[in-house]
Short mmCIF file of C-alpha atoms in Angstrom, two decimals:
data_model
loop_
_atom_site.label_atom_id
_atom_site.label_comp_id
_atom_site.label_asym_id
_atom_site.label_seq_id
_atom_site.Cartn_x
_atom_site.Cartn_y
_atom_site.Cartn_z
CA GLN A 10 3.90 42.69 75.77
CA VAL A 11 4.73 41.06 79.07
CA GLN A 12 1.81 39.61 81.00
CA LEU A 13 1.60 37.78 84.31
CA GLN A 14 -1.17 35.21 84.70
CA GLN A 15 -1.77 34.10 88.24
CA TRP A 16 -3.99 31.46 89.77
CA GLY A 17 -4.57 29.39 92.89
CA ALA A 18 -7.10 28.41 95.51
CA GLY A 19 -9.23 31.29 96.73
CA LEU A 20 -10.75 29.81 99.89
CA LEU A 21 -8.75 28.21 102.67
CA LYS A 22 -9.34 27.04 106.20
CA PRO A 23 -7.11 28.15 109.07
CA SER A 24 -3.86 26.16 109.30
CA GLU A 25 -3.92 25.21 105.60
CA THR A 26 -1.25 26.19 103.06
CA LEU A 27 -1.86 28.96 100.55
CA SER A 28 -0.52 28.07 97.12
CA LEU A 29 -0.41 30.47 94.15
CA THR A 30 1.37 30.33 90.80
CA CYS A 31 2.24 33.07 88.32
CA THR A 32 3.05 32.29 84.68
CA VAL A 33 5.16 34.80 82.79
CA HIS A 34 4.12 35.45 79.18
CA GLY A 35 6.27 37.46 76.78
CA ALA A 36 9.47 37.49 78.81
CA ALA A 37 12.05 35.15 80.20
CA LEU A 38 12.56 34.69 83.92
CA SER A 39 16.20 35.61 83.57
CA ASP A 40 17.46 39.17 84.21
CA TYR A 41 14.69 39.92 86.69
CA TYR A 42 13.51 39.17 90.17
CA TRP A 43 9.87 38.20 90.59
CA SER A 44 7.80 39.23 93.59
CA TRP A 45 4.66 38.39 95.50
CA ILE A 46 2.79 41.26 97.17
CA ARG A 47 -0.47 41.20 99.10
CA GLN A 48 -3.13 43.71 100.05
CA SER A 49 -5.46 43.06 102.97
CA PRO A 50 -9.04 44.38 102.66
CA GLY A 51 -8.99 48.16 102.77
CA LYS A 52 -5.27 48.21 103.51
CA GLY A 53 -2.03 49.03 101.77
CA LEU A 54 0.52 46.89 99.96
CA GLU A 55 2.78 44.40 101.74
CA TRP A 56 5.74 42.81 99.96
CA ILE A 57 5.98 39.09 100.70
CA GLY A 58 9.14 38.03 98.92
CA GLU A 59 10.98 37.60 95.63
CA VAL A 60 12.81 34.98 93.58
CA ASN A 61 15.13 35.10 90.57
CA HIS A 62 15.51 32.63 87.72
CA GLY A 63 18.22 30.80 89.61
CA GLY A 64 16.01 30.26 92.62
CA SER A 65 17.63 32.82 94.93
CA THR A 66 15.08 34.31 97.28
CA ASN A 67 14.53 37.24 99.64
CA TYR A 68 11.62 37.34 102.07
CA ASN A 69 9.89 39.89 104.24
CA PRO A 70 11.14 39.12 107.76
CA SER A 71 7.57 39.35 109.07
CA LEU A 72 6.56 36.32 106.98
CA GLU A 73 9.86 34.54 106.44
CA ASN A 74 9.15 31.62 108.75
CA ARG A 75 6.00 30.64 106.80
CA VAL A 76 6.85 31.51 103.18
CA THR A 77 8.47 29.66 100.32
CA ILE A 78 8.81 31.19 96.86
CA SER A 79 10.12 28.97 94.08
CA VAL A 80 10.69 29.08 90.34
CA ASP A 81 10.03 26.57 87.55
CA ARG A 82 12.14 27.62 84.58
CA SER A 83 10.72 24.92 82.32
CA LYS A 84 7.25 26.42 82.66
CA ASN A 85 8.35 30.07 82.99
CA GLN A 86 6.51 30.20 86.31
CA PHE A 87 7.11 31.17 89.90
CA SER A 88 5.06 30.14 92.90
CA LEU A 89 4.17 31.18 96.45
CA LYS A 90 3.45 28.93 99.39
CA LEU A 91 2.34 30.37 102.71
CA ARG A 92 1.93 27.85 105.50
CA SER A 93 -0.38 27.82 108.52
CA VAL A 94 -2.67 30.56 107.28
CA THR A 95 -5.01 32.49 109.56
CA ALA A 96 -7.75 35.04 108.94
CA ALA A 97 -5.01 37.70 108.97
CA ASP A 98 -3.72 36.24 105.69
CA THR A 99 -6.98 37.08 103.92
CA ALA A 100 -5.94 39.43 101.13
CA VAL A 101 -5.58 40.00 97.41
CA TYR A 102 -2.27 38.51 96.32
CA PHE A 103 -0.38 39.97 93.35
CA CYS A 104 2.62 38.72 91.44
CA ALA A 105 4.93 41.30 89.85
CA ARG A 106 8.19 41.74 87.94
CA ASN A 107 11.01 43.60 89.65
CA VAL A 108 13.30 45.76 87.56
CA ILE A 109 16.74 46.22 89.02
CA TYR A 110 19.09 49.19 88.47
CA TYR A 111 16.33 51.60 88.98
CA PHE A 112 14.26 49.60 91.37
CA TYR A 113 10.57 49.23 90.65
CA MET A 114 7.84 46.75 89.72
CA ASP A 115 6.73 47.36 86.16
CA VAL A 116 4.39 44.46 85.37
CA TRP A 117 1.74 43.11 87.71
CA GLY A 118 -0.70 40.22 87.67
CA LYS A 119 -4.39 41.01 88.07
CA GLY A 120 -4.50 39.69 91.61
CA THR A 121 -6.05 36.67 93.30
CA THR A 122 -8.42 37.04 96.22
CA VAL A 123 -7.64 34.59 99.01
CA THR A 124 -10.03 34.22 101.92
CA VAL A 125 -9.19 32.27 105.07
CA SER A 126 -12.28 31.19 106.97
CA SER A 127 -13.38 28.22 108.99
CA GLU B 25 12.63 48.57 110.17
CA PHE B 26 12.49 50.95 107.24
CA GLU B 27 9.27 52.95 106.86
CA LEU B 28 7.70 55.20 104.28
CA THR B 29 5.10 57.72 105.46
CA GLN B 30 2.81 59.32 102.92
CA SER B 31 0.88 62.54 103.43
CA PRO B 32 -1.83 63.48 103.41
CA ASP B 33 -3.90 60.33 103.89
CA THR B 34 -6.66 61.85 101.75
CA LEU B 35 -6.58 64.73 99.29
CA SER B 36 -9.91 66.23 98.21
CA LEU B 37 -9.60 68.12 94.93
CA SER B 38 -11.57 68.96 91.81
CA PRO B 39 -10.77 67.89 88.25
CA GLY B 40 -8.22 70.24 86.73
CA GLU B 41 -6.60 71.07 90.05
CA ARG B 42 -2.99 70.34 90.99
CA ALA B 43 -2.23 67.48 93.38
CA THR B 44 0.92 67.29 95.48
CA LEU B 45 1.60 64.02 97.29
CA SER B 46 4.43 63.53 99.78
CA CYS B 47 6.46 60.47 100.74
CA ARG B 48 8.92 60.63 103.63
CA ALA B 49 11.40 57.88 104.37
CA SER B 50 12.57 56.94 107.87
CA GLN B 51 16.15 57.23 106.61
CA SER B 52 17.87 58.78 103.64
CA LEU B 53 18.06 56.67 100.49
CA SER B 54 19.13 56.88 96.87
CA SER B 55 16.55 58.43 94.59
CA SER B 56 17.10 55.42 92.31
CA TYR B 57 15.21 53.37 94.85
CA ILE B 58 11.93 55.36 94.88
CA ALA B 59 8.90 54.64 92.69
CA TRP B 60 5.27 55.76 92.61
CA TYR B 61 2.16 53.78 91.67
CA ARG B 62 -1.52 54.53 91.08
CA GLN B 63 -4.14 51.96 92.05
CA LYS B 64 -7.73 52.13 90.93
CA PRO B 65 -10.40 50.06 92.75
CA GLY B 66 -10.27 46.38 91.86
CA GLN B 67 -7.06 46.75 89.88
CA ALA B 68 -3.39 46.09 90.39
CA PRO B 69 -1.10 49.06 91.01
CA ARG B 70 0.30 50.73 87.91
CA LEU B 71 3.82 52.16 87.80
CA LEU B 72 3.89 55.93 87.26
CA VAL B 73 7.38 57.10 88.20
CA TYR B 74 10.66 55.31 88.92
CA GLY B 75 14.03 56.58 90.08
CA ALA B 76 12.10 59.36 91.86
CA SER B 77 11.66 61.45 88.70
CA HIS B 78 11.49 59.22 85.60
CA ARG B 79 8.05 58.73 84.08
CA ALA B 80 7.23 55.15 83.14
CA PRO B 81 6.44 54.39 79.48
CA GLY B 82 2.97 55.54 78.49
CA ILE B 83 2.49 57.79 81.52
CA PRO B 84 1.29 61.30 80.60
CA ASP B 85 3.44 64.31 81.37
CA ARG B 86 0.98 65.69 83.92
CA PHE B 87 2.69 63.28 86.33
CA SER B 88 6.06 64.34 87.70
CA GLY B 89 8.24 63.12 90.53
CA SER B 90 10.92 64.91 92.51
CA GLY B 91 12.90 64.75 95.71
CA SER B 92 16.05 63.42 97.29
CA GLY B 93 17.38 62.16 100.59
CA ALA B 94 14.34 61.23 102.62
CA ASP B 95 11.66 63.45 101.05
CA PHE B 96 9.97 62.72 97.76
CA THR B 97 6.99 64.23 95.94
CA LEU B 98 4.59 63.16 93.22
CA THR B 99 2.83 66.02 91.46
CA ILE B 100 -0.17 65.73 89.16
CA SER B 101 -0.39 69.06 87.36
CA SER B 102 -4.04 68.89 86.34
CA LEU B 103 -6.27 66.10 87.63
CA GLU B 104 -8.14 64.00 85.10
CA PRO B 105 -11.15 61.84 86.10
CA GLU B 106 -9.01 58.67 86.00
CA ASP B 107 -6.55 60.17 88.48
CA PHE B 108 -8.97 59.89 91.41
CA ALA B 109 -7.45 56.80 92.97
CA VAL B 110 -4.96 55.71 95.62
CA TYR B 111 -1.25 56.46 95.19
CA TYR B 112 1.62 54.55 96.77
CA CYS B 113 5.29 55.29 97.02
CA GLN B 114 7.72 52.36 97.22
CA GLN B 115 11.34 51.96 98.18
CA TYR B 116 13.92 49.29 97.60
CA GLY B 117 16.88 48.40 99.69
CA SER B 118 16.28 48.43 103.41
CA SER B 119 14.71 45.61 105.38
CA PRO B 120 12.22 44.53 104.28
CA THR B 121 13.74 44.69 100.82
CA TRP B 122 10.71 46.38 99.28
CA THR B 123 8.47 48.71 101.31
CA PHE B 124 5.35 50.63 100.35
CA GLY B 125 3.90 53.71 101.94
CA GLN B 126 0.42 53.48 103.41
CA GLY B 127 -1.11 55.31 100.43
CA THR B 128 -2.73 58.65 99.67
CA LYS B 129 -6.29 58.65 98.39
CA VAL B 130 -7.08 61.40 95.90
CA GLU B 131 -10.84 61.92 95.96
CA ILE B 132 -13.22 64.20 94.15
CA LYS B 133 -14.13 67.29 96.15
#
């Protein structure tokens, strides 16, 4: 059974860098893309970006200038960095596996709550 | 920018009733690129339907998806207590690469 275990700092000050990591258990990074998605309080889902096992990335244009998603094949992990955070970045952040051919996200992490406050 | 619009925003129904949720895309797309999720409070979304009409493994047959072009529908034939939640449609392909609808909340009447 594939599981995604995510972790990272939950409280940040404005202008700091958000850093989250997702470890993949029960599957290899290859053959899939891996995404980060966030959900602001009381709001819907916003896709942040994705990475594959080779390190190729795609980002949401609305966040592209602040986001870096990377992969560590040796640890079967992928990570998110979001620079210069503001209160608007307060959200629950999820990692997920993307299935390609039919296009959907079939496995999700439990979510990490990140709060940006001075 | 590609958009998905779900309707209604809220659906008030009783257990055992039929729920029909709509998802309209701002442009036509392949049905392969449409999926539906259910999200319960405090949980991650769970995949229900992919490719517009294919149920995900372990999803009961009261859930069915249909549609083509720019209009897609998720139907729950008979609502169970665990089905009162928020439902999202999702598309792949147009910028941004992955887009979600704003969600439909199914609440107990």
